[in-house]
Every structure is written in structure tokens, then in C-alpha cells.
Amino acid sequence: APFAGMTIVFSALLASTGLLSGGEKEVIGRVDVLVIGIILLGVTTVSLVGPRSPEGDPPDMDTMLTYFYNPPFVAFSLSSAVVIFSFVLTQCFVCGRVWLNRFAVLKTFCNGFTAAGCGALSQMCLKIVATALRETFNGRPALTTLAFWASVFGLAAFAPLQLVLLNSTLANSPVSYAVPLYQTMLIVLTIVAGGTFFLEFGSMDILHGVLFGVGVLLAILGLVILSLRKQGDVLVQSERHAQKAHGGMLDAHNAHGAREGESIVGRGRRSDENCESPLPPRLAAPETLQP
């Protein structure tokens, strides 16, 4: 969480200098700074009061198998996978891409949210694979379990997809919005994934549960406000681009009209010159007869 918070802060500062966007500086106002502070407060609260694993030796594969099949984790992993692959499938069809491209901020949010979901599931799969390998080195047949192969498949599916979705998030959004979105959702979803897998939420008292919920709400509230502000910035930029394009079309139309006018005038002048018939030659005066 501290690393994620520093990433959010420094990415916003670098975005304001233009180093992350090819020299184009992102405007970060006081409201943006306040909203990013709210997001950091929510992330910090979630990290401090979130569920914790009991101290002691790491769980063995038998314990991991028990955790793997518990209903809260199954519900979280299945719902996350359905949301992730549903969004990816919509982007495989032209109609889905066209519809979502009209809402730039919503598309960025979906990309960031699904990338964070892939990251959370990848970490859980990696935890199970690492535990299975450790058990194998200790002489136990952990590589033959369903949880191991399901985790290998999940890691192979979600890890590359996380990079693709994260790349799309950063490529289609300002850094000052994409980085807080991804880091915040990654922390929240990872904590939820770990809490449901290791049944850590059951050991939380009421105070910590309430504070955890408040932290999540603060983080989501900050992201919603930041999304609305970036949506306004996108609309303003679109209007400016449209006005520039319209002005350029008018200039081109006026220039074309001027050229057409000059061409018509030139053709008219040439036509007038061609229509001017030369005067008939003067007849010579008859010679006067001499008497």
C-alpha cells in the first residue's frame, strides 16, 4: 500500500510536468489534488484495518485445498472471471467497441477495473502454485491436485490479460486518472481476494469491519469524482478539436471558393477576349479620274 500510494502521487506529479506524455502537460488543479488525497486516505485505511493472516508457519497444500473450495472465494473468483471475460468479449466485436468508444472514461474504468481483477486473481493463483512447488520439494504429491492445475491455468490466462488491459488503460487515459484507478482497485481487490480465500474476514471485529468499509467507500468516491472530472475534460477537449476541425474545414472551403472565383474570372476574361471581333479593314478610297 505505501508503494502504491507513492506511485499514485509521483505519477500525478510527473504527469503535470509532461514527462509521461511526450511533453504534453496534464492540468492537475486543486480539486484533482484533493480528490487524489481522498483516494490515498481510502487506500491507506483499507490497508491498515483490512483482514490479516494469523502469524505462524505458511499453510500447507492441504490447508490451501480447503481454502480453494470455500464458498466466499469461489463466489469472488467466478464473479470476477465472468466480469473480466465478458468485458474482453465485448471488445472482440465491432458493435461493442463502437458503443464503448463513445464513453472514453467508462472504457478506461472498465479497462482499469478488469486489469486490477486480473492482477488480484493472478496473485492468488501464484500463491497456490508457489505453495504446491514448496510441498513438492518436501516430498508431497502436490502437483497432482486440482487446485494446482486450476491455478496454473488461471495464472496463464490472467497474467498476460492483466498486461494487455493495463496497457489499454494507460494508452487511452491521462496518467493522473489511469494510475490512481488501477492501483486503488488492485489493492482493494487483492485484499478482498486474500480475505475470502483465507477466511480472514471472519476474524475481523466490528470496528475494523466498519473502518474497512469506510476506506473502500472513500476510495471509490474519489475514483468516481475523478472520473467525472476527467469526463468533463474529455468533453472540453473534444469540443475544442471539433471547433478546430470545423474552422479548418471553413478555411479550406473559403480557400477553395476563392480559387474557384479566380478561375471563373480568368475564364470570363479569356472568353471576352475571344469574342472581340477585329474591325473590318478600311476600304481604300477610289482613285479620282483625271479629265
Coordinates of C-alpha atoms in Angstrom, one line a residue:
A1 CA 0.0 0.0 0.0
P2 CA 2.7 2.6 0.7
F3 CA 4.4 1.8 -2.6
A4 CA 1.0 2.1 -4.4
G5 CA 0.4 5.4 -2.7
M6 CA 3.7 6.8 -3.7
T7 CA 3.1 5.5 -7.2
I8 CA -0.1 7.5 -7.4
V9 CA 1.5 10.7 -6.1
F10 CA 4.6 10.6 -8.2
S11 CA 2.7 9.6 -11.4
A12 CA 0.4 12.6 -10.9
L13 CA 3.4 14.9 -10.3
L14 CA 5.2 13.5 -13.4
A15 CA 2.1 13.9 -15.5
S16 CA 1.9 17.6 -14.6
T17 CA 5.5 18.0 -15.9
G18 CA 4.7 16.3 -19.3
L19 CA 7.5 13.7 -18.9
L20 CA 5.0 10.8 -19.2
S21 CA 3.0 12.2 -22.2
G22 CA 5.6 13.2 -24.7
G23 CA 5.9 16.8 -23.5
E24 CA 2.2 17.4 -23.2
K25 CA 1.5 18.6 -19.6
E26 CA -1.6 17.3 -17.9
V27 CA -3.5 20.0 -16.0
I28 CA -4.0 19.0 -12.3
G29 CA -5.9 21.5 -10.4
R30 CA -6.5 21.9 -6.7
V31 CA -9.7 19.8 -6.8
D32 CA -7.8 17.0 -8.5
V33 CA -5.1 17.1 -5.7
L34 CA -7.9 17.0 -3.1
V35 CA -9.6 14.0 -4.8
I36 CA -6.3 12.1 -5.1
G37 CA -5.8 12.8 -1.4
I38 CA -9.2 11.2 -0.7
I39 CA -8.2 8.2 -2.7
L40 CA -5.0 7.8 -0.8
L41 CA -6.8 8.1 2.5
G42 CA -9.2 5.4 1.5
V43 CA -6.4 3.1 0.3
T44 CA -4.4 3.7 3.5
T45 CA -7.4 2.9 5.7
V46 CA -8.2 -0.3 3.7
S47 CA -4.6 -1.4 4.1
L48 CA -4.3 -0.6 7.8
V49 CA -7.5 -2.1 9.1
G50 CA -8.0 -4.8 6.4
P51 CA -8.0 -8.5 7.2
R52 CA -4.8 -10.1 8.4
S53 CA -3.5 -13.7 8.2
P54 CA -2.6 -15.2 11.6
E55 CA 1.1 -15.3 12.3
G56 CA 2.9 -18.6 12.1
D57 CA 4.1 -21.1 9.5
P58 CA 2.7 -20.7 6.0
P59 CA -0.2 -23.0 5.2
D60 CA 0.4 -26.4 3.6
M61 CA -1.2 -27.7 0.5
D62 CA -4.0 -29.5 2.4
T63 CA -5.0 -26.2 4.0
M64 CA -4.7 -24.4 0.7
L65 CA -7.1 -27.0 -0.8
T66 CA -9.6 -26.3 2.0
Y67 CA -9.4 -22.6 1.3
F68 CA -9.6 -23.1 -2.5
Y69 CA -13.0 -24.7 -2.3
N70 CA -14.6 -22.4 0.3
P71 CA -17.8 -20.6 -1.0
P72 CA -16.7 -17.0 -0.5
F73 CA -13.6 -17.4 -2.6
V74 CA -15.4 -19.4 -5.2
A75 CA -18.0 -16.7 -5.5
F76 CA -15.4 -13.9 -5.7
S77 CA -13.3 -15.7 -8.3
L78 CA -16.2 -16.8 -10.5
S79 CA -17.9 -13.4 -10.5
S80 CA -14.6 -11.7 -11.2
A81 CA -13.8 -14.1 -14.1
V82 CA -17.3 -13.5 -15.6
V83 CA -16.9 -9.7 -15.5
I84 CA -13.4 -9.8 -16.9
F85 CA -14.1 -12.2 -19.8
S86 CA -17.5 -10.5 -20.6
F87 CA -15.7 -7.2 -21.0
V88 CA -13.0 -8.7 -23.1
L89 CA -15.6 -10.4 -25.3
T90 CA -17.4 -7.2 -25.9
Q91 CA -14.2 -5.7 -27.2
C92 CA -13.9 -8.5 -29.7
F93 CA -16.9 -7.3 -31.7
V94 CA -17.2 -4.1 -33.6
C95 CA -20.5 -3.0 -32.1
G96 CA -19.2 -3.4 -28.6
R97 CA -16.1 -1.4 -29.4
V98 CA -18.0 1.4 -31.2
W99 CA -20.5 1.7 -28.3
L100 CA -17.9 1.8 -25.6
N101 CA -15.7 4.2 -27.5
R102 CA -18.4 6.9 -27.1
F103 CA -17.7 6.8 -23.4
A104 CA -14.0 7.3 -23.0
V105 CA -13.9 7.5 -19.2
L106 CA -16.2 4.5 -18.8
K107 CA -14.0 2.5 -21.2
T108 CA -10.9 3.5 -19.1
F109 CA -12.6 2.5 -15.9
C110 CA -13.6 -0.9 -17.3
N111 CA -10.0 -1.5 -18.5
G112 CA -8.5 -0.5 -15.2
F113 CA -11.0 -2.5 -13.1
T114 CA -10.6 -5.7 -15.1
A115 CA -6.8 -5.3 -15.2
A116 CA -6.9 -5.0 -11.4
G117 CA -9.2 -8.0 -11.2
C118 CA -6.7 -10.0 -13.3
G119 CA -3.9 -8.8 -11.0
A120 CA -5.7 -10.0 -7.9
L121 CA -6.6 -13.4 -9.3
S122 CA -3.0 -13.8 -10.6
Q123 CA -1.6 -13.2 -7.2
M124 CA -3.8 -15.8 -5.6
C125 CA -3.0 -18.3 -8.3
L126 CA 0.7 -17.6 -7.9
K127 CA 0.4 -18.2 -4.1
I128 CA -1.2 -21.6 -4.7
V129 CA 1.4 -22.6 -7.3
A130 CA 4.3 -21.5 -5.0
T131 CA 2.8 -23.5 -2.1
A132 CA 2.4 -26.6 -4.4
L133 CA 6.0 -26.3 -5.5
R134 CA 7.2 -26.0 -2.0
E135 CA 5.2 -29.0 -0.9
T136 CA 6.6 -31.0 -3.9
F137 CA 10.2 -30.2 -2.8
N138 CA 9.3 -31.6 0.6
G139 CA 8.2 -34.9 -0.9
R140 CA 4.5 -34.4 -1.1
P141 CA 2.4 -35.0 -4.3
A142 CA 1.0 -31.5 -4.5
L143 CA 1.3 -31.2 -8.3
T144 CA -1.4 -33.7 -8.9
T145 CA -4.1 -31.7 -7.1
L146 CA -6.9 -29.9 -9.0
A147 CA -6.1 -26.6 -7.2
F148 CA -2.6 -26.6 -8.6
W149 CA -3.6 -27.1 -12.2
A150 CA -6.5 -24.7 -11.9
S151 CA -4.1 -22.1 -10.6
V152 CA -1.6 -22.8 -13.4
F153 CA -4.4 -22.3 -15.9
G154 CA -5.6 -19.2 -14.1
L155 CA -2.1 -17.7 -14.0
A156 CA -1.5 -18.4 -17.7
A157 CA -4.8 -16.7 -18.5
F158 CA -5.0 -13.8 -16.1
A159 CA -1.3 -12.6 -16.0
P160 CA -1.0 -11.8 -19.8
L161 CA -4.5 -10.4 -19.8
Q162 CA -3.6 -8.1 -17.0
L163 CA -0.8 -6.6 -19.0
V164 CA -3.0 -6.1 -22.1
L165 CA -5.8 -4.4 -20.1
L166 CA -3.3 -2.3 -18.2
N167 CA -1.6 -1.2 -21.4
S168 CA -5.0 -0.2 -22.8
T169 CA -5.8 1.7 -19.6
L170 CA -2.6 3.8 -19.8
A171 CA -2.8 4.3 -23.5
N172 CA -6.4 5.7 -23.6
S173 CA -6.4 7.8 -20.5
P174 CA -4.5 10.6 -18.7
V175 CA -1.9 9.3 -16.3
S176 CA -3.4 11.3 -13.5
Y177 CA -6.6 9.2 -13.8
A178 CA -5.3 5.8 -15.0
V179 CA -2.7 5.2 -12.3
P180 CA -4.9 6.0 -9.3
L181 CA -7.7 3.9 -10.8
Y182 CA -5.6 0.8 -11.4
Q183 CA -3.6 1.0 -8.1
T184 CA -6.6 1.6 -6.0
M185 CA -8.7 -1.2 -7.5
L186 CA -5.7 -3.6 -7.4
I187 CA -5.2 -3.0 -3.7
V188 CA -8.9 -3.4 -2.8
L189 CA -9.5 -6.4 -5.0
T190 CA -6.3 -8.1 -3.8
I191 CA -7.3 -7.6 -0.1
V192 CA -10.8 -8.9 -0.9
A193 CA -9.4 -11.9 -2.7
G194 CA -7.0 -12.8 0.1
G195 CA -9.7 -12.2 2.7
T196 CA -12.2 -14.5 1.0
F197 CA -9.5 -17.2 0.3
F198 CA -8.0 -17.4 3.8
L199 CA -11.3 -16.6 5.5
E200 CA -9.8 -13.6 7.2
F201 CA -13.0 -11.5 7.2
G202 CA -14.4 -13.9 9.7
S203 CA -11.8 -12.9 12.3
M204 CA -12.4 -9.1 12.0
D205 CA -14.1 -7.3 14.7
I206 CA -17.0 -4.8 14.1
L207 CA -14.8 -1.7 14.4
H208 CA -12.2 -2.9 11.8
G209 CA -15.0 -4.1 9.5
V210 CA -16.7 -0.7 9.6
L211 CA -13.4 1.1 9.0
F212 CA -12.6 -1.2 6.2
G213 CA -15.9 -0.4 4.6
V214 CA -15.4 3.3 5.1
G215 CA -11.9 3.1 3.4
V216 CA -13.4 1.3 0.4
L217 CA -16.2 3.9 0.1
L218 CA -13.6 6.7 0.3
A219 CA -11.5 5.2 -2.4
I220 CA -14.5 4.5 -4.7
L221 CA -15.9 8.0 -4.0
G222 CA -12.6 9.6 -5.0
L223 CA -12.4 7.5 -8.2
V224 CA -16.0 8.5 -9.1
I225 CA -15.3 12.2 -8.7
L226 CA -12.0 11.9 -10.6
S227 CA -13.9 10.0 -13.4
L228 CA -16.5 12.8 -13.6
R229 CA -13.8 15.4 -13.8
K230 CA -11.9 13.6 -16.5
Q231 CA -15.1 13.1 -18.4
G232 CA -15.6 16.8 -18.4
D233 CA -12.0 17.4 -19.6
V234 CA -12.6 14.9 -22.4
L235 CA -15.7 16.7 -23.5
V236 CA -14.0 20.0 -23.5
Q237 CA -11.1 18.7 -25.5
S238 CA -13.5 17.0 -27.9
E239 CA -15.3 20.3 -28.4
R240 CA -12.0 22.1 -29.0
H241 CA -10.9 19.5 -31.5
A242 CA -14.3 19.8 -33.2
Q243 CA -14.1 23.6 -33.4
K244 CA -10.5 23.4 -34.8
A245 CA -11.6 20.8 -37.3
H246 CA -14.7 22.9 -38.3
G247 CA -12.5 26.0 -38.5
G248 CA -10.1 24.2 -40.7
M249 CA -12.9 23.0 -43.0
L250 CA -14.2 26.5 -43.3
D251 CA -10.8 27.8 -44.1
A252 CA -10.3 25.1 -46.7
H253 CA -13.8 25.8 -48.1
N254 CA -13.1 29.6 -48.3
A255 CA -9.8 29.0 -50.0
H256 CA -11.4 26.6 -52.5
G257 CA -14.1 29.1 -53.1
A258 CA -11.6 31.9 -53.7
R259 CA -9.7 29.7 -56.1
E260 CA -12.9 28.8 -58.0
G261 CA -13.8 32.5 -58.1
E262 CA -10.4 33.4 -59.5
S263 CA -10.7 30.6 -62.1
I264 CA -14.2 31.8 -63.2
V265 CA -12.9 35.4 -63.5
G266 CA -10.0 34.2 -65.6
R267 CA -12.2 32.1 -67.9
G268 CA -14.5 35.1 -68.3
R269 CA -11.7 37.4 -69.3
R270 CA -10.4 34.9 -71.8
S271 CA -13.9 34.5 -73.2
D272 CA -14.3 38.2 -73.6
E273 CA -11.0 38.4 -75.4
N274 CA -12.0 35.7 -77.8
C275 CA -15.4 37.2 -78.5
E276 CA -13.9 40.6 -79.6
S277 CA -14.0 40.6 -83.4
P278 CA -11.4 42.7 -85.2
L279 CA -12.7 45.8 -87.0
P280 CA -13.1 45.3 -90.8
P281 CA -10.2 46.9 -92.8
R282 CA -10.8 50.3 -94.1
L283 CA -11.6 50.3 -97.8
A284 CA -9.2 52.3 -100.0
A285 CA -10.6 55.5 -101.4
P286 CA -11.4 55.2 -105.2
E287 CA -8.9 56.9 -107.5
T288 CA -10.1 60.1 -108.9
L289 CA -10.5 60.0 -112.6
Q290 CA -8.4 62.6 -114.4
P291 CA -10.4 64.6 -117.0

